[in-house]
Each structure stands twice: as C-alpha cells, then as structure tokens.
Amino acid sequence: MAAWNPKMEFMPREELERLQSKLLKALVHRMYDYSPFYRERMDAAKVHPDQIRTSKDVVKLPFMYKKDLRELEPERLFLASNRELVRYHASSGTTGHPTIVGYTQNDVNNWTESVARALASAGIGQDDILQVAYTYGLFTGGLGLHYGAERLGCTVVPASTGNSERQLDMIKRLGVTAIACTPSYLMHLGEVAEKKGIDFKRDTKLRLGILGAEPWSEGMRERMREWLGVKGINIYGTSELSGPLWCECAEQKGMHVWSDQTLIEIIDPDTGEQLGPGEKGELVVTMLLKEAVPIVRYRTGDISTIDVEGCPCGRDHPRLGRITGRVDDMFIIRGINVFPSQVEYVLMSNPELGNEFQIVVDRRGALDEMLVRVELKPESFQDNVAKLESLKTRIHERLKNVLSVSAEVELLEPGSLPRFEGKAKRVIDKRKIQ
Amino acid sequence: MDDRAKYRIKQLSIFSENRPGRLMDIARDMKEAQVNILGFTIAEGSGYGVVRMLVDKPEKAYEKLTSEGHVVKFTDVLAVKMEDKPGGLYDLTVMLKEAGINIEYAYGYRNHPSAVLILKVEEVDRAIDCILASGRTLYDTSHFK
C-alpha cells in the first residue's frame, strides 16, 4: 500500500494551498467567535478574522506558547464541552504540572488519519505486524500509533514499554515486521537480543522502526541498519498538537506534514519573523482542524527546517527536517522531557548546595545518561564521607521523583563550574546528533 | 584552660574533586606555604575525596588552602602513642570498646621508635580521659610543631 488516502496525499500543491487558506479562515472565525481566550489574544494583536484571507496571512496571528497550555484552566482553553470530549492526554510539565490536552471524536479521528497516512508513506501496510512499544496511557505515543496502525489495517501488538525479553519473544514468535519505540530502546533491544544469542537479522522479520520521542542521529540510523537490519523511520509529534503525527516516507527526505490538517512555519526565535524554506529556525504549528484545544501558531521550541520541493514519492505536502535542537534548554532523555528549571528546583531546595550546576547528557551504549554536577557550599562540607554520600543519595532520589528519570549526581568544589554573565549554559549534550 | 584541650590535634580536612592534579594542587600549596605534612590520608567518596592532613603549621596551611579556593575544615583528632609491637592496636581497641567509645575513623604512621595512631571519635574529651587513665600517652599539639 503506497498511500492511505491517495486523494489527499497526492493533492497538487496549488490545491493544497487553496484548501489551507479556506481552513485557516474558518478556524480563525470559529475561534474568534467561540474562544474568549483567542478573541482577547487577537484583539490585543489588533487582528480581526476578516484580515485572514489566505494561508500566508497566518503571520498576522499572535503566537501561542507552551505556558498558555500549561497555565490556563482547561475550561478557558478548551473549545469543547465535557460531552464532546472523548479523551484526555497529558505531558510532563516543568514543575510537575502537566499540560492537559482534550480530544473530541473528530480530533481523535484526524490524529488517527494523520498517523495512518504517515505509516503508509513509510511503507507499512496490511501485511505488516507493528509492535507498539511506546507507553500506553496519558503519554500520546502508545495510543496514537496504535489507532493509526489499526486504521491502516496492519496488525498491532500493543506491547507498551518495558520487559525487553517479552518484547523480543513477541517479535520472534509473531513475526513482527515493524516496531514503534524510541530509537534508544530499539538499540537496547538489540543488546538484550545479542546477550540471549538472538540475531535480529537472522531470527526476526523486523525490518522497520518508527522511531521518535527523542533526538537521534543519522549515525545511529546507519548503525541500526547494519547491526539489526532495521530501517529507522523518524516520527514527530507532541502531545500539545495531538501526539505522534508525521513520519518520513520511504524516501526518507523529511517528514510529510499534511497540509489539509496542519500549517507549519519556521521562524527566527528571537525576532519572530518567518523564515524561508531550508532556513533553520523554530517550528511553529497551526492545527487547522483541531476542535477541543485549538492550536494556532504554537511555538514548539524545536529547531528544524522546512522543505517545500516536491518529494520523489509524489507528495507535495511540505517536509519537516530532522529536529536539531531546542530554543529553550529543554532536552529529552529516554523519551522524557527534562527542563533545567526542574533540576534547579530540586537542587535549590537543598541548603547544602551552591547556585551553580551543570547537566551533562551523554549516551553510553544505547541508553541516554544524565549527570547532574553541583557545587557544595563551603560551610556544608564536613569531614564525614557517609554524610556527604547520604546528601548525594537524597538529591538523586529527589531528582528521580521530580524528573521521572534517573540522574547521577556529582558533588563539586565551590567555584569549579563555569560562571556566566548572560544566560547560563546549563546543559552539555554530548550525544552525537546532527 | 581545660587541660584536655592540648590533646585536641587540629587536623585539616579538605574536600577534593576526584580529578587529575587536585592532590598536586594541595601539595603545591603546602610547599609554597612552607608547611610540613606530618600525617596524611585520603577518604574516598564517589567522585570526590576528603583529604586529611596533620601539618606542623595548621593555621598557615588553612589560610593558604582557603585562599586558593579549597574547602577546608578543622577536625579535632587524637594522637595516641603506640608501642611498636604486636598487639598494641588490639589492646587499645579493647579498652575503647569497653568504654563504649566508637571510632569514626583512624589512621596510623610509624614514628620510630614508637608509632602514632590518629583517632577520630565523637566524644573527644571522654576518649582523652580513658586513654590517659589507661596509662597510655597522648601526643599534644606541641608534638606537631
């Protein structure tokens, strides 16, 4: 199956742009009429729905930030009543306050459609067996992939995360052909398999990996192909937008963003100016069909590029390049978003510690590792190793509670970390991601 | 002044990151300050160490080390004169155990013709009384000048 929805997927660019303009106009009118939040925003930005005539006019609309989603009460942000909502998902927040996103039935349907098209373009069809090894639950990965794959008619193994030996057993016994998980988890499975004497290439039918939720590199893609015989397909999405939405087609020249659902821009994160195709900047997303939580010019914080040239696969939908970094300091480790402010919050609640800290992220073997380096205050040093060790353990456990990810802690002498006059660089990411 | 005070030996405890050159820095500081190191040990934590030193000029050493940015604390320890013969340590520890005094840490060095055991205990004064009452000798601060 080359496409799930050939009519929409192969629609020529001019037609897509006309459709986008029509959808954007309708969206803006609907929000202005029904959302007090958006009406205030647009009034403040001195823009009226009548000024939005084509998709190019999107630049007149005000930006929407993560904090809007996090801080606003759902009833203020949502454009759907409880009766209309069919589901909630949530993402982790900076201080443990999650961003809650609601979905109407149409939202779920559109999300599912997007994933079905994405998987089909990557080469998955009715003959495939897809093991979904993303978490099922509030995290959007598991259910998002699950529904999309089922819609497509492929067989789904809803494995969720964990229990690598069982995952491998399923892959072998059921003849699983594709797996959806984080790239580091697939590499980890490779290591577990090797220890058990299982050769991915010889003993399994796995040929495709739908991989996302954390940054990964071309180098890793190459290693995966050689070592495991698995073609890695990059997938993108965030819970604010729905969940996983777009992935690379078989050509692997960027992720097709369906124009009949989404309008994407790349902007200069400092000036807010829209940048041209191929220029590197912050990804800004407008979801044209979302009902429950409208998303207009949402600043994702992800750094990427857009390619608008027609793809050899025949699709004219613009393609999103690999995410190469973040505008803020946020980083993703083992599929979990971590903000330095969360780490700071934990460290600063310990009076024994100084103000300076540094987070070092690296990849040892297949797994991400995080090291938190922090200075000890001179007055809290005591000639007692056991007490220093218990301080370390306390910080380690607290970080794990707040971040949901384990971090090694290193106590440093005061003054040993670099000082910054401007914005401090807290995160050193040593993972090789280009 | 309390007669026991002179037995409280001022040991320097230095917090040190576990990386190449850190001990060298401390040694250089001592050389530059013309301070002689008499006793020395490193307690190893994960990723850091606590350097413990007995020196001839503790105040001068403290000043130099802190001025170079080191984190330094004084810790009171006791210096017990040990007879340099088998069973010496055993007899002392039996005595401390019977007195219910716990040793936090200890290290020793040979000081011909006898030996010195450095003891870190919580109840320093009681330990001083016990050790002296048992007929043993404690070196006082003048011994480390």
XYZ file of C-alpha atoms in Angstrom:
579
model
C 0.000 0.000 0.000
C 1.667 3.148 -1.238
C -0.752 5.598 0.357
C -3.612 5.510 2.815
C -5.583 8.415 1.389
C -4.260 8.914 -2.159
C -6.626 11.786 -2.939
C -5.363 13.911 -0.063
C -1.795 12.677 -0.046
C -1.184 13.309 -3.728
C -3.121 16.564 -3.994
C -1.125 19.107 -6.042
C 0.459 21.996 -4.167
C -1.798 24.768 -5.549
C -4.846 22.847 -4.489
C -3.378 22.185 -1.043
C -2.667 25.873 -0.581
C -6.212 26.811 -1.556
C -7.536 24.253 0.901
C -5.242 25.557 3.637
C -6.423 29.118 3.118
C -10.036 28.034 3.355
C -9.411 26.020 6.522
C -7.386 28.774 8.190
C -10.147 31.320 7.577
C -12.742 29.000 9.051
C -10.542 28.250 12.050
C -9.890 31.874 12.867
C -13.555 32.786 12.645
C -14.557 29.868 14.833
C -12.008 30.732 17.487
C -12.770 34.407 17.444
C -16.465 33.704 17.867
C -16.242 30.948 20.463
C -12.993 31.281 22.418
C -12.695 34.219 24.818
C -9.016 33.358 25.187
C -8.342 33.657 21.466
C -10.579 36.641 20.995
C -8.609 38.541 23.648
C -5.366 37.483 22.064
C -6.425 38.599 18.606
C -7.855 41.865 19.856
C -4.605 42.553 21.693
C -2.682 41.823 18.499
C -5.136 44.085 16.618
C -6.050 41.441 14.121
C -9.579 40.636 13.027
C -10.654 37.380 11.369
C -11.580 39.344 8.240
C -7.889 40.136 7.745
C -7.073 36.465 7.304
C -7.704 35.760 3.633
C -5.036 33.252 2.617
C -2.712 30.895 4.471
C 0.057 33.499 4.035
C -1.846 35.773 6.425
C -1.070 33.376 9.254
C 1.845 35.663 10.192
C -0.652 38.273 11.378
C -1.857 35.988 14.141
C -0.322 36.056 17.625
C 1.893 33.216 18.818
C 0.773 30.647 21.315
C 3.201 29.330 23.929
C 3.508 26.203 25.997
C 2.753 28.207 29.091
C -0.639 29.132 27.622
C -1.497 25.472 27.553
C 0.014 24.723 30.907
C -1.271 27.627 32.915
C -4.728 28.135 31.529
C -7.568 26.219 33.080
C -8.905 23.640 30.612
C -12.343 25.273 30.626
C -10.766 28.539 29.471
C -8.658 26.906 26.813
C -10.966 24.160 25.595
C -13.491 24.843 22.895
C -15.438 21.706 23.589
C -17.763 20.741 26.387
C -17.349 17.710 28.546
C -19.996 15.936 26.480
C -17.999 16.476 23.314
C -14.660 15.356 24.748
C -13.782 11.709 24.286
C -10.277 11.599 25.732
C -7.548 13.354 27.656
C -3.798 13.079 27.345
C -1.122 14.902 29.275
C 2.541 15.716 29.029
C 5.022 16.282 31.817
C 5.422 19.895 32.908
C 8.390 21.903 34.115
C 7.462 21.701 37.757
C 5.477 18.513 37.621
C 2.363 20.406 36.453
C 1.272 18.538 33.345
C -0.108 20.048 30.164
C -3.542 18.524 29.675
C -4.956 18.140 26.198
C -8.543 17.126 25.445
C -9.839 15.488 22.265
C -13.205 15.359 20.580
C -14.069 12.350 18.433
C -13.086 14.346 15.342
C -9.744 15.216 16.938
C -9.021 11.547 17.543
C -10.149 10.703 14.025
C -7.921 13.339 12.436
C -4.983 12.300 14.561
C -5.547 8.670 13.552
C -5.815 9.672 9.893
C -2.524 11.544 10.130
C -0.716 8.568 11.645
C -2.274 6.122 9.179
C -1.071 8.225 6.232
C 2.363 8.610 7.817
C 2.813 4.885 8.400
C 1.560 4.056 4.914
C 4.001 6.503 3.361
C 6.813 4.869 5.327
C 5.916 1.540 3.771
C 3.672 -0.121 6.314
C 0.595 -1.934 5.079
C -1.991 -4.579 5.839
C 0.567 -7.367 5.709
C 2.638 -5.814 8.452
C 2.686 -6.565 12.148
C 3.567 -3.471 14.167
C 4.681 -3.797 17.750
C 3.896 -0.557 19.574
C 6.494 -0.256 22.298
C 5.689 3.298 23.323
C 3.949 3.840 26.644
C 0.174 3.474 26.582
C -1.614 5.901 28.858
C -1.506 9.644 29.328
C 1.577 9.747 27.099
C 0.334 10.033 23.498
C 2.854 7.702 21.850
C 1.262 4.333 22.502
C -2.372 5.041 21.698
C -1.507 7.418 18.839
C 0.483 4.803 16.954
C -1.973 2.094 17.909
C -5.026 3.783 16.431
C -3.178 4.913 13.309
C -1.832 1.450 12.609
C -5.182 -0.222 13.228
C -6.903 2.211 10.891
C -4.385 1.223 8.244
C -5.324 -2.400 8.696
C -1.970 -3.634 9.883
C -1.820 -5.968 12.862
C -0.889 -4.290 16.105
C 0.959 -5.783 19.068
C 0.234 -3.340 21.908
C 3.375 -4.221 23.864
C 3.802 -0.846 25.584
C 7.162 -0.285 27.293
C 9.371 -2.486 29.417
C 10.021 -6.195 29.725
C 12.522 -6.470 26.910
C 12.621 -10.243 26.953
C 8.892 -10.457 26.376
C 9.190 -7.814 23.647
C 11.804 -9.954 21.911
C 9.726 -13.068 22.351
C 6.753 -11.357 20.654
C 8.929 -10.072 17.831
C 10.205 -13.589 17.184
C 7.066 -15.634 17.710
C 4.603 -13.375 15.936
C 6.933 -12.443 13.109
C 6.699 -8.735 13.913
C 7.842 -6.677 10.905
C 7.887 -3.171 12.397
C 8.345 -1.655 15.808
C 7.407 1.775 17.117
C 9.555 2.908 20.045
C 12.285 5.345 20.982
C 15.487 4.847 18.989
C 17.466 4.199 22.154
C 15.032 1.475 23.154
C 15.442 -0.304 19.837
C 19.222 -0.250 20.325
C 18.714 -1.555 23.834
C 16.577 -4.405 22.494
C 19.418 -5.172 20.106
C 21.806 -5.506 23.031
C 19.437 -7.693 25.026
C 18.929 -9.891 21.973
C 22.641 -10.261 21.426
C 23.127 -11.374 25.035
C 20.464 -14.007 24.530
C 22.040 -15.208 21.301
C 19.250 -13.788 19.119
C 20.402 -12.361 15.793
C 17.936 -9.687 14.650
C 18.741 -10.214 11.006
C 18.625 -13.998 11.121
C 15.996 -14.727 13.754
C 13.395 -11.975 13.284
C 11.372 -10.415 10.488
C 11.766 -6.925 11.864
C 12.596 -4.506 9.040
C 11.180 -1.113 10.053
C 11.445 1.035 13.166
C 9.106 4.003 13.700
C 11.335 5.978 15.981
C 10.864 9.222 17.830
C 10.228 10.950 21.148
C 13.927 11.737 21.490
C 16.660 13.154 19.302
C 18.694 10.712 17.283
C 21.199 10.885 14.512
C 21.910 9.650 11.007
C 24.836 7.776 12.536
C 22.501 5.805 14.736
C 20.226 5.130 11.776
C 23.161 3.681 9.884
C 24.268 1.513 12.821
C 20.748 0.242 13.277
C 20.568 -0.779 9.650
C 23.887 -2.563 9.670
C 23.642 -4.169 13.067
C 19.938 -5.008 13.326
C 18.843 -4.858 9.710
C 16.148 -2.352 10.678
C 15.342 0.740 8.631
C 14.772 3.593 11.078
C 11.933 5.991 10.238
C 11.844 9.329 12.023
C 8.484 10.297 13.539
C 7.416 13.612 15.076
C 4.649 14.963 17.217
C 3.994 16.320 20.668
C 1.058 15.940 22.969
C 0.153 19.628 22.538
C -0.505 19.019 18.838
C -2.211 15.616 19.368
C 0.638 13.188 19.721
C 2.764 11.491 17.059
C 1.580 12.862 13.710
C 4.094 12.773 10.888
C 6.880 10.494 9.830
C 9.290 10.133 6.971
C 8.080 8.456 3.823
C 10.090 5.640 2.291
C 12.285 8.241 0.554
C 13.440 9.491 3.974
C 13.762 13.093 2.862
C 11.899 14.693 5.756
C 8.543 14.151 7.423
C 5.458 14.981 5.373
C 3.216 17.404 7.233
C -0.335 17.019 5.940
C -1.379 20.445 4.665
C -5.089 19.711 4.971
C -4.613 19.350 8.739
C -1.627 21.463 9.603
C 0.135 24.645 8.600
C 3.776 24.815 9.603
C 6.214 27.717 9.651
C 9.843 28.177 10.608
C 10.572 31.432 12.403
C 13.565 33.230 13.815
C 13.087 32.501 17.537
C 14.439 35.924 18.507
C 12.553 38.194 16.131
C 9.512 36.031 15.420
C 9.991 36.672 11.674
C 9.017 33.893 9.330
C 11.980 32.249 7.591
C 12.137 30.698 4.143
C 12.413 27.077 3.038
C 15.659 25.459 4.099
C 16.378 28.097 6.726
C 16.919 26.830 10.217
C 14.649 28.133 12.966
C 11.871 27.378 15.416
C 8.997 25.213 14.283
C 5.615 26.934 14.648
C 2.476 24.887 14.131
C -1.146 25.716 13.403
C -3.554 22.812 13.623
C -6.289 23.594 11.122
C -8.887 21.084 12.249
C -8.465 20.758 16.000
C -11.707 21.174 17.873
C -11.127 20.700 21.590
C -7.873 22.603 22.016
C -7.235 24.992 19.142
C -3.565 25.367 18.311
C -2.620 28.472 16.362
C 0.972 29.484 15.717
C 2.141 27.280 18.556
C 5.829 27.725 19.254
C 7.128 24.208 19.691
C 10.633 25.277 20.730
C 12.037 22.677 18.330
C 14.648 23.775 15.804
C 14.149 22.447 12.298
C 13.800 23.322 8.620
C 11.044 23.007 6.012
C 11.477 21.610 2.527
C 8.718 22.569 0.076
C 10.130 20.916 -3.036
C 8.057 18.033 -4.341
C 9.157 14.715 -2.892
C 10.205 11.821 -5.174
C 7.382 9.863 -3.518
C 4.917 12.110 -5.329
C 3.599 14.018 -2.335
C 3.584 17.811 -2.361
C 2.974 18.261 1.355
C 5.876 20.192 2.913
C 8.521 18.155 4.681
C 9.862 18.841 8.113
C 13.577 18.246 8.601
C 15.186 16.431 11.484
C 14.841 18.262 14.805
C 18.342 19.510 15.532
C 17.861 21.205 18.877
C 15.732 23.309 21.163
C 15.176 27.014 21.551
C 14.961 26.690 25.309
C 17.177 24.475 27.377
C 14.754 21.592 27.397
C 16.233 18.254 26.457
C 14.808 14.813 26.015
C 16.283 11.874 27.786
C 14.898 8.349 27.342
C 11.760 9.854 25.856
C 11.144 12.170 28.787
C 11.225 15.968 28.536
C 13.548 17.484 31.091
C 13.810 21.195 31.757
C 16.883 22.509 33.583
C 14.447 24.504 35.719
C 13.199 21.220 37.165
C 16.724 20.221 38.108
C 17.363 23.670 39.520
C 14.214 23.442 41.600
C 15.434 20.234 43.254
C 18.987 21.427 43.814
C 17.996 24.791 45.227
C 15.807 23.171 47.839
C 18.978 21.707 49.382
C 20.684 24.349 51.534
C 23.953 22.420 51.359
C 24.350 23.170 47.662
C 25.596 26.213 45.805
C 23.842 28.061 42.991
C 25.817 26.728 40.098
C 25.040 23.458 38.431
C 25.551 21.709 35.141
C 23.725 18.889 33.424
C 25.738 16.573 31.218
C 23.787 14.315 28.882
C 25.546 11.504 27.109
C 24.770 8.198 25.535
C 26.544 5.173 26.928
C 25.923 2.160 24.767
C 22.346 2.581 23.603
C 20.943 4.425 26.579
C 20.878 8.101 27.457
C 22.628 9.034 30.657
C 22.328 12.171 32.683
C 24.810 13.573 35.143
C 23.997 16.481 37.428
C 27.079 18.316 38.655
C 26.581 20.672 41.552
C 28.841 22.645 43.848
C 28.914 22.049 47.570
C 28.673 25.145 49.739
C 31.917 25.566 51.745
C 30.045 25.751 55.045
C 28.236 22.491 54.429
C 31.397 20.479 53.943
C 32.116 18.196 56.826
C 34.798 15.659 57.429
C 32.350 12.820 57.136
C 32.128 10.829 53.931
C 28.970 8.980 54.982
C 27.084 12.249 55.399
C 28.272 13.538 52.038
C 27.185 10.265 50.458
C 23.764 10.474 52.029
C 23.388 14.032 50.711
C 24.140 12.683 47.248
C 21.626 9.895 47.631
C 18.983 12.349 48.790
C 19.492 14.575 45.737
C 19.495 11.557 43.445
C 16.177 10.303 44.791
C 14.541 13.711 44.721
C 15.616 14.244 41.103
C 14.189 10.883 40.188
C 10.868 11.765 41.786
C 10.594 15.095 40.021
C 12.023 14.172 36.617
C 10.900 10.530 36.357
C 14.378 9.771 35.104
C 17.478 8.720 36.970
C 20.472 11.033 37.156
C 23.925 10.549 38.538
C 24.944 13.283 40.976
C 28.425 14.721 41.321
C 29.445 16.999 44.187
C 31.987 19.618 43.200
C 34.211 22.073 44.964
C 32.788 25.584 45.088
C 33.876 27.702 42.157
C 34.700 24.816 39.876
C 31.804 25.274 37.437
C 31.897 27.970 34.772
C 30.125 31.257 35.593
C 28.013 33.088 33.040
C 27.347 36.754 32.625
C 24.352 36.309 30.385
C 22.176 33.277 30.022
C 23.783 30.329 31.748
C 24.513 27.265 29.693
C 23.311 24.531 31.993
C 23.113 21.630 29.607
C 26.031 19.948 27.895
C 24.601 17.454 25.442
C 27.360 15.123 24.335
C 25.092 12.836 22.363
C 26.118 12.858 18.724
C 23.097 14.206 16.912
C 23.487 16.158 13.709
C 42.025 26.332 80.249
C 40.809 22.792 80.117
C 43.801 20.555 80.434
C 42.424 18.301 77.734
C 42.461 20.982 75.031
C 46.122 20.496 74.280
C 45.390 16.916 73.175
C 42.946 18.034 70.544
C 45.069 17.901 67.405
C 43.862 20.133 64.596
C 43.591 18.002 61.505
C 42.892 19.641 58.165
C 40.084 18.052 56.148
C 39.927 19.167 52.533
C 37.070 18.491 50.114
C 38.601 17.496 46.822
C 37.096 16.621 43.474
C 38.308 13.345 42.100
C 40.248 14.562 39.072
C 43.864 14.591 37.974
C 46.019 17.254 39.588
C 43.837 18.037 42.553
C 46.176 16.477 45.131
C 49.075 18.082 43.351
C 47.437 21.487 43.884
C 47.174 20.841 47.620
C 50.767 19.643 47.816
C 51.964 22.710 45.917
C 50.067 24.994 48.284
C 51.765 23.320 51.249
C 55.148 23.637 49.606
C 54.621 27.303 48.843
C 53.457 27.989 52.391
C 56.443 26.082 53.730
C 54.183 23.760 55.666
C 55.405 20.283 56.535
C 52.960 17.404 56.248
C 53.291 15.003 59.173
C 50.380 12.659 58.629
C 48.186 12.149 55.613
C 45.283 10.085 54.276
C 42.506 10.311 51.694
C 38.959 9.093 52.301
C 37.327 8.200 49.034
C 33.720 9.152 48.238
C 32.107 8.648 44.842
C 33.508 11.306 42.558
C 35.318 13.187 45.304
C 37.663 12.599 48.208
C 38.279 14.024 51.647
C 41.976 14.692 52.147
C 43.022 14.569 55.797
C 46.342 16.027 56.894
C 48.307 16.683 60.012
C 50.743 19.525 59.493
C 53.233 21.478 61.508
C 51.509 24.850 60.927
C 47.754 24.205 60.741
C 46.661 27.876 60.714
C 49.073 28.798 57.985
C 48.040 25.774 55.946
C 44.360 26.609 56.418
C 44.886 30.166 55.272
C 46.829 29.146 52.202
C 44.390 26.437 51.177
C 41.286 28.605 51.589
C 42.929 31.482 49.753
C 43.498 29.091 46.851
C 39.811 28.247 46.830
C 39.887 24.931 48.648
C 37.120 23.936 51.004
C 38.844 23.201 54.305
C 37.617 22.307 57.775
C 39.468 21.720 61.007
C 38.681 18.435 62.691
C 39.820 17.544 66.203
C 41.606 14.210 66.349
C 43.667 12.417 68.994
C 47.212 11.132 68.547
C 47.864 8.043 70.629
C 51.410 6.897 71.188
C 51.575 3.207 70.389
C 54.236 0.798 71.390
C 55.719 -0.612 68.242
C 54.998 -4.260 68.981
C 52.390 -6.900 68.135
C 49.052 -6.500 69.911
C 49.361 -2.762 70.573
C 46.344 -1.804 68.480
C 44.319 -4.685 69.860
C 44.828 -3.640 73.481
C 43.840 -0.066 72.705
C 40.682 -1.038 70.824
C 39.636 -3.412 73.610
C 39.926 -0.550 76.056
C 37.879 1.823 73.841
C 35.237 -0.798 73.219
C 34.811 -1.415 76.920
C 34.438 2.305 77.429
C 31.803 2.376 74.698
C 33.761 4.814 72.539
C 33.178 4.465 68.822
C 35.980 5.153 66.352
C 34.761 7.115 63.345
C 37.999 6.700 61.522
C 41.657 6.158 62.263
C 44.978 6.070 60.524
C 48.459 5.462 61.744
C 52.039 6.126 60.952
C 55.270 4.815 62.317
C 57.339 7.267 64.292
C 60.487 5.408 65.320
C 60.911 4.005 67.907
C 57.163 4.025 68.572
C 54.094 4.563 66.332
C 51.244 7.065 66.250
C 47.571 6.236 65.862
C 45.323 9.116 64.826
C 41.783 8.668 66.099
C 38.604 10.498 65.186
C 35.921 9.936 67.820
C 32.736 11.760 68.673
C 33.291 12.074 72.418
C 36.754 13.539 72.318
C 37.050 14.554 75.988
C 35.865 11.208 77.288
C 38.275 9.445 74.961
C 41.115 11.620 76.250
C 40.226 10.709 79.856
C 40.003 6.994 79.089
C 43.246 6.834 77.166
C 45.169 8.776 79.800
C 43.600 6.776 82.631
C 44.760 3.548 80.964
C 48.328 4.774 81.322
C 48.815 5.458 77.623
C 50.386 8.571 76.180
C 48.615 11.111 74.008
C 50.741 13.426 71.953
C 49.749 17.025 72.485
C 49.725 19.801 69.925
C 53.322 20.728 70.622
C 54.366 17.376 69.194
C 53.184 18.501 65.759
C 55.025 21.798 65.635
